[in-house]
Coordinates of C-alpha atoms in Angstrom, one line a residue:
X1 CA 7.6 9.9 8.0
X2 CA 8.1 8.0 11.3
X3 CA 5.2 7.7 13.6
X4 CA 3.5 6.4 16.6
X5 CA 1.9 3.2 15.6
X6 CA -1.7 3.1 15.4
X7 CA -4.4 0.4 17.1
X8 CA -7.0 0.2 15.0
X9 CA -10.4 -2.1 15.2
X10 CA -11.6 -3.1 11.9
X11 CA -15.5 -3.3 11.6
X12 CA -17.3 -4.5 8.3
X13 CA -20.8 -3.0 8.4
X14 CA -22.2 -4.8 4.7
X15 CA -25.7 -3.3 4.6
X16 CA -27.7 -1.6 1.9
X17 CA -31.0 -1.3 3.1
X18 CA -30.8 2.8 3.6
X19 CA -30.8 3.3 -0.2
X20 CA -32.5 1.5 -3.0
X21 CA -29.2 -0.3 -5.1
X22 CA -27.8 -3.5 -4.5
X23 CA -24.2 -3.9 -4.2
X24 CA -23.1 -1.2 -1.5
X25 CA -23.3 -4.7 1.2
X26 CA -20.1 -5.4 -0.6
X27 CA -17.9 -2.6 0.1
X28 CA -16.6 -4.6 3.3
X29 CA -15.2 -7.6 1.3
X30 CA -13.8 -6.0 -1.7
X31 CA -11.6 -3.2 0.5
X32 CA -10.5 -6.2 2.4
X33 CA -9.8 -8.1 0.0
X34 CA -7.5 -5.1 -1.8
X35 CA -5.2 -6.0 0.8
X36 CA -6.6 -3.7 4.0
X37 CA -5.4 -5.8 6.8
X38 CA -1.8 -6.2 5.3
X39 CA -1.3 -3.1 4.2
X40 CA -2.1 -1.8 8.0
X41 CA 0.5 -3.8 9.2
X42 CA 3.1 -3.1 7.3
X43 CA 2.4 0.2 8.2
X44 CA 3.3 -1.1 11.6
X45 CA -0.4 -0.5 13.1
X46 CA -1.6 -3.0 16.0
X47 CA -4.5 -4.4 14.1
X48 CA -7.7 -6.0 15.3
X49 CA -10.3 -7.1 13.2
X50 CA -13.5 -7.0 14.7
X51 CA -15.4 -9.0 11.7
X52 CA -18.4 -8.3 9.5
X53 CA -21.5 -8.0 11.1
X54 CA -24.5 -9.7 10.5
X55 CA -27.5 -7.5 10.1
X56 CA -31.5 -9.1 10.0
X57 CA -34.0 -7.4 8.0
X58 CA -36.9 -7.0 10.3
X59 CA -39.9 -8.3 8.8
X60 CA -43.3 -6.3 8.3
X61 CA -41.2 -3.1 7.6
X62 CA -43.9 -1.4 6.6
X63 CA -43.0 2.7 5.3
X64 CA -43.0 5.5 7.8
X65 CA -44.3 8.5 5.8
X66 CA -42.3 7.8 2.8
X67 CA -39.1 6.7 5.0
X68 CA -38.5 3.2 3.6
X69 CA -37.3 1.0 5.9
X70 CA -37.0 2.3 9.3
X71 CA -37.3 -0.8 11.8
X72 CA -34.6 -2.5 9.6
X73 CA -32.3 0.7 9.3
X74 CA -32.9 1.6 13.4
X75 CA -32.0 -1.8 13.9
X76 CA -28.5 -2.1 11.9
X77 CA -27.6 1.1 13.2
X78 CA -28.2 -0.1 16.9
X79 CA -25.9 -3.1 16.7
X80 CA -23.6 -1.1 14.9
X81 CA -23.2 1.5 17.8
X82 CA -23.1 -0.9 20.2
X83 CA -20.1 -2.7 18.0
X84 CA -18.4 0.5 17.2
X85 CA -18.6 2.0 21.7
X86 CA -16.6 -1.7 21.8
X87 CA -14.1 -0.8 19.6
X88 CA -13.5 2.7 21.4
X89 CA -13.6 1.4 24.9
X90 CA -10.5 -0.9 23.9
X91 CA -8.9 2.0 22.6
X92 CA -8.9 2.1 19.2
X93 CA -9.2 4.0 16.3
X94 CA -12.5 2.1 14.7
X95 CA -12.7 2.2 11.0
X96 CA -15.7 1.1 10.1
X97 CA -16.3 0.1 6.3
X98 CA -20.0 0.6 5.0
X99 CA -22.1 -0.2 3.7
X100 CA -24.6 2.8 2.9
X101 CA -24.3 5.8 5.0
X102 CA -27.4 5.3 6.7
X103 CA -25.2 3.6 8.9
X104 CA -23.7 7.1 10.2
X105 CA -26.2 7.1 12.9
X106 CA -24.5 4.3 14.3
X107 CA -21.2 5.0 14.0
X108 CA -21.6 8.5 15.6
X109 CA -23.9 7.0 18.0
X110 CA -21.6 4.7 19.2
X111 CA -18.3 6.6 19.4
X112 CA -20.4 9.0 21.7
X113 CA -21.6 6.4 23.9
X114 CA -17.2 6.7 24.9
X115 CA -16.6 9.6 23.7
X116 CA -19.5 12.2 24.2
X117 CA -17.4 15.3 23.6
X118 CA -16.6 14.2 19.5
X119 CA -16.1 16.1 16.8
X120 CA -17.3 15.4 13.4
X121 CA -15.4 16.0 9.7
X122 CA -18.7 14.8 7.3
X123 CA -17.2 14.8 3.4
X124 CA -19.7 13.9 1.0
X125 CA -21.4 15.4 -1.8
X126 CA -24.6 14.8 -0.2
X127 CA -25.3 16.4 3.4
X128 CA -27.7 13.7 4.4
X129 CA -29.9 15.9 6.8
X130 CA -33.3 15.3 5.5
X131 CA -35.4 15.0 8.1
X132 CA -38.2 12.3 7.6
X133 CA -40.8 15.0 6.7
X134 CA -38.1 16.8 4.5
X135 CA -37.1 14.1 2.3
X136 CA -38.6 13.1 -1.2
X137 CA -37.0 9.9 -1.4
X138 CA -37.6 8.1 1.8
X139 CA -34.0 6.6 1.4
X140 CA -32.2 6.5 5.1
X141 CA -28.6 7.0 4.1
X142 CA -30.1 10.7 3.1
X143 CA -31.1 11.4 6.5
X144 CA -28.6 10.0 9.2
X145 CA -27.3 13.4 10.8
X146 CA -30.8 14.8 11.5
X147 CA -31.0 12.0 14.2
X148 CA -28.2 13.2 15.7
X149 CA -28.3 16.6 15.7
X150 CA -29.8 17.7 19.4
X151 CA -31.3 21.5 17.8
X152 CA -33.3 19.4 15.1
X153 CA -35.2 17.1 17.2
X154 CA -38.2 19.5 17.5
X155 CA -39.1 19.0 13.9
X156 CA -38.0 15.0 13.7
X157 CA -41.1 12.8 14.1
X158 CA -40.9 9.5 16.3
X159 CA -39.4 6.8 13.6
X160 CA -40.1 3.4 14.4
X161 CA -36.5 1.7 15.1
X162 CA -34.9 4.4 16.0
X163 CA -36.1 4.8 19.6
X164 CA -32.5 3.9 20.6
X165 CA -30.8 6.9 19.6
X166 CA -30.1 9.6 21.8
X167 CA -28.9 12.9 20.0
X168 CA -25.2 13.2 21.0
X169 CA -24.2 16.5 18.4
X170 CA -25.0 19.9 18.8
X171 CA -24.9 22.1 15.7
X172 CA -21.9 23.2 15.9
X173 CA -19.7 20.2 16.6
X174 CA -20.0 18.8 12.6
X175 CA -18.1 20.1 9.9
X176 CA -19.4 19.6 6.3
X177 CA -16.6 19.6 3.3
X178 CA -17.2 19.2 -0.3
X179 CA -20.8 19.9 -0.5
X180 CA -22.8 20.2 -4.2
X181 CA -25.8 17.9 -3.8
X182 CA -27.7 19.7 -1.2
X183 CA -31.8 19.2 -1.3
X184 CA -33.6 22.5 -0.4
X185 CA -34.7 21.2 3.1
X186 CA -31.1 20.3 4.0
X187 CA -30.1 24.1 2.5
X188 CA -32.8 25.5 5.1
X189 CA -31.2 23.5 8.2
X190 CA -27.8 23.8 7.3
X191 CA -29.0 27.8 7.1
X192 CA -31.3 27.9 10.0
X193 CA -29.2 26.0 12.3
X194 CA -25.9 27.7 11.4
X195 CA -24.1 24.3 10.5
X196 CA -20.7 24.8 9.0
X197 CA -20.1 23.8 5.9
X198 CA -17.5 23.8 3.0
X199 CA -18.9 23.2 -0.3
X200 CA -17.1 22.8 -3.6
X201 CA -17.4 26.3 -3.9
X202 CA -15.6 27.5 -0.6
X203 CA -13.0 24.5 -1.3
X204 CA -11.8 26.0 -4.8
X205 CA -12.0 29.0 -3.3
X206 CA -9.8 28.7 -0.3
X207 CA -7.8 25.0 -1.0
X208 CA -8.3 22.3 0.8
X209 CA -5.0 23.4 3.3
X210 CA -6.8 26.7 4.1
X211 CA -10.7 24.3 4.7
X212 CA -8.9 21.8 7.0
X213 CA -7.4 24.8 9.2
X214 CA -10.6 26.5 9.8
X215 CA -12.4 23.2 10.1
X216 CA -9.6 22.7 12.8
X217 CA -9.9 25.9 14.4
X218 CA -13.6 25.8 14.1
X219 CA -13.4 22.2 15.9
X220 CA -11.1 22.8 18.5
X221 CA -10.9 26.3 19.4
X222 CA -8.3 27.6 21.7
X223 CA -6.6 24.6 21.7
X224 CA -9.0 22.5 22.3
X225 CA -8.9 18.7 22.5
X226 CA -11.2 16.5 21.5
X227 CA -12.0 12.7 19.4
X228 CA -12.5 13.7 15.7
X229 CA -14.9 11.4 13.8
X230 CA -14.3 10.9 10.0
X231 CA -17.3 10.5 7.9
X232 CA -16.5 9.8 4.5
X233 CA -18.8 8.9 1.9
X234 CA -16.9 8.1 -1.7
X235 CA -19.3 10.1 -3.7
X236 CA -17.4 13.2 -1.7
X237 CA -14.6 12.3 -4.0
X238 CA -15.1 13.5 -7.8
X239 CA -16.8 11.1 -9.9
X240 CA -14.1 10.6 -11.9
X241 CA -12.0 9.0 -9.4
X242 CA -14.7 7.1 -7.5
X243 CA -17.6 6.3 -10.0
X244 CA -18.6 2.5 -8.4
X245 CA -20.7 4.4 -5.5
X246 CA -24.9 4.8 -5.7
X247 CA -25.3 8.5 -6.4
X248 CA -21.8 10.0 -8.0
X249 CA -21.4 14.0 -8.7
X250 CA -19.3 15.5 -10.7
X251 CA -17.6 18.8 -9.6
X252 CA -16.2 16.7 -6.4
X253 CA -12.9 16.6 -4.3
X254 CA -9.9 15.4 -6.4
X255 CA -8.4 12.3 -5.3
X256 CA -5.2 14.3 -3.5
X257 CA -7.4 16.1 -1.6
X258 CA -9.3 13.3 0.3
X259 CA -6.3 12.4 0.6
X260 CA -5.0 15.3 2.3
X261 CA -7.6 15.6 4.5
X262 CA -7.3 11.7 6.3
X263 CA -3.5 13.1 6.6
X264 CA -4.1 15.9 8.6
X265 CA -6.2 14.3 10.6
X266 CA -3.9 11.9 11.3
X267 CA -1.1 14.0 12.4
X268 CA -3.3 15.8 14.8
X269 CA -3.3 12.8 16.8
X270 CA -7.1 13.4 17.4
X271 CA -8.9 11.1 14.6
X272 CA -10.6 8.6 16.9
X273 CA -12.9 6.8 14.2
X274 CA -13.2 6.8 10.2
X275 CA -16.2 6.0 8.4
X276 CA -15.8 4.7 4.6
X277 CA -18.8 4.2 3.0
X278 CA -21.1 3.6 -0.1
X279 CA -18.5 2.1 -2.1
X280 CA -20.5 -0.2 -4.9
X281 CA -18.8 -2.5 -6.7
X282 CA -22.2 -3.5 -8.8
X283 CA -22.1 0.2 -10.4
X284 CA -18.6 0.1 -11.5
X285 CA -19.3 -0.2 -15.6
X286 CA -16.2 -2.3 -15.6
X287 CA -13.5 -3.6 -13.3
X288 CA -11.4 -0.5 -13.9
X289 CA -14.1 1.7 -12.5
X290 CA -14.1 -0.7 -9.7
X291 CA -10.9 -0.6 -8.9
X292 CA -10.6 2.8 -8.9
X293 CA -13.2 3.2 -6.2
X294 CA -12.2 0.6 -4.1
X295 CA -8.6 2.0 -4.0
X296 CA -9.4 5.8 -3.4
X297 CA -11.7 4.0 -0.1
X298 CA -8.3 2.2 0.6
X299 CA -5.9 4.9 0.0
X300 CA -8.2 6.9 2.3
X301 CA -8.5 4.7 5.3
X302 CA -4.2 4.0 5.2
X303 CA -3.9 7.6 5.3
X304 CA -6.0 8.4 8.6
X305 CA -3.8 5.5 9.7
X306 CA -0.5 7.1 9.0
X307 CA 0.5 6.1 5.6
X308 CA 2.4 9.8 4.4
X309 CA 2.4 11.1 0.7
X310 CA 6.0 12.1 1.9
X311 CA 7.0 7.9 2.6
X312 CA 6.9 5.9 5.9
X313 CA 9.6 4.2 7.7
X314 CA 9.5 2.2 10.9
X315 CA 10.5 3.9 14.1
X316 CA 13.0 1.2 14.8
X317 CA 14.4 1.5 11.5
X318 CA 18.5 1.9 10.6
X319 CA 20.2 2.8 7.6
X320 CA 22.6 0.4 6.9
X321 CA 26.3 1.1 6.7
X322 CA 29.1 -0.6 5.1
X323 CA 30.9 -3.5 6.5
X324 CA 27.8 -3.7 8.9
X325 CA 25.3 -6.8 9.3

């Protein structure tokens, strides 16, 4: 496959303070250090690394509710949007590597800050919807689309740190796939707000060809164009391929269909930024698990850059004939 070459903005985003499990703060380094930056350019993408960002816990963060902490959370997230609108107004596709995916409010909050009109492709097993009065956990990365969502913000209470946000989604501009963790106040907004969503169930059903054209036609009807953000949380993948992440389910996306969907999102030439979070490396029961996790993330992100299943080749590039230098 020969392609356009991507610019791409590289954001590390190593915080874990929207779930209870140490480790997640090092999904940044260890998909770097598999070999992200290089592998991008040989893909021939115009790379810029943006850095990891240095988030501050805020101190006397007492509980909201149950919400655990919110002033710390609201805060990451607001230096995260403000990083990731950067990274859009210099025109480029902003892959942002988590991290827990609290940090979905930022992400989405940022892009819309450039991009108001976005589109959103959320895989995961989870749907992270809670509201703060829905959710029996208190952990953040549960809850980061009901800030967003503009229908929902009659039942979301004022959250200390996250004064910031401004809703930027309506209901119907997020697409679920892979679904089949779903907590029964997320199953009555999901319902109640007519949110579309794919679970594991619709994907055997249908494949995962037949999910990504109606997620496209649901998207972008009539031919509609508009910046699709990726959210992708490992755990979306089956356990089996990705088990180094904080809450894996079995039953999940194979590892060819993640796959499939960063490529199609790719070629419609509308994928504007990726999210790749919750990757663990503490929970891997060995480095095999590790690895395993780490290079789904990787294979994930070089496929909504343009790496093919079918093989790459440089634009510029000539097959050689005989008797020719």
């Amino acid at each position: 496959m020969s392609s356009k070459p991507v610019k791409v903005g590289i954001v590390g985003a190593p915080f874990s303070k929207g779930q209870p499990r140490g480790g997640v703060e090092d999904g940044p380094k260890y998909i770097r250090t598999a070999g992200l930056i290089d592998k991008l350019n040989a893909l021939g993408c115009d790379v810029k690394d943006y850095g990891d960002l240095k988030f501050e816990d805020v101190p006397n963060d007492e509980v909201f509710g149950i919400v655990k902490n919110p002033r710390t959370v609201g805060k990451a997230n607001e230096v995260l949007a403000q990083t990731v609108a950067k990274v859009q107004q210099d025109g480029r596709l902003c892959i942002t590597m988590g991290g827990d995916h609290s940090l979905g409010v930022g992400t989405i909050a940022g892009h819309a800050k450039v991009h108001p009109n976005l589109g959103v492709v959320w895989v995961d097993a989870h749907a992270d919807i809670n509201t703060p009065l829905t959710t029996t956990t208190g952990n953040l990365h549960g809850q980061p689309v009901s800030f967003l969502i503009k229908e929902l913000q009659p039942k979301m209470p004022k959250v200390p740190g996250f004064s910031w946000v401004k809703p930027c989604l309506s209901s119907k501009d997020i697409v679920y796939i892979g679904l089949r963790d779903v907590d029964e106040g997320e199953h009555a907004i999901l319902q109640q707000y007519n949110i579309k969503f794919y679970s594991m169930t619709e994907v055997v059903k249908l494949g995962i060809a037949k999910v990504m054209e109606e997620t496209f036609n649901y998207l972008l009807p009539n031919g509609k164009k508009r910046p699709i953000h990726l959210s992708f949380d490992v755990d979306g993948v089956d356990s089996s391929a990705t088990p180094a992440t904080g809450t894996p389910v079995p039953g999940g996306l194979c590892y060819r269909e993640g796959i499939y969907i960063a490529e199609v999102l790719h070629k419609s030439g509308l994928l504007s930024a990726v999210d790749i979070m919750e990757v663990n490396p503490s929970l891997g029961k060995n480095e095999k698990e590790v690895d395993l996790t780490v290079q789904a993330a990787l294979s994930v992100v070089l496929s909504c850059c343009g790496k093919a299943c079918e093989g790459n080749h440089r634009s510029d590039y000539v097959i050689p004939e005989p008797g020719k230098n």
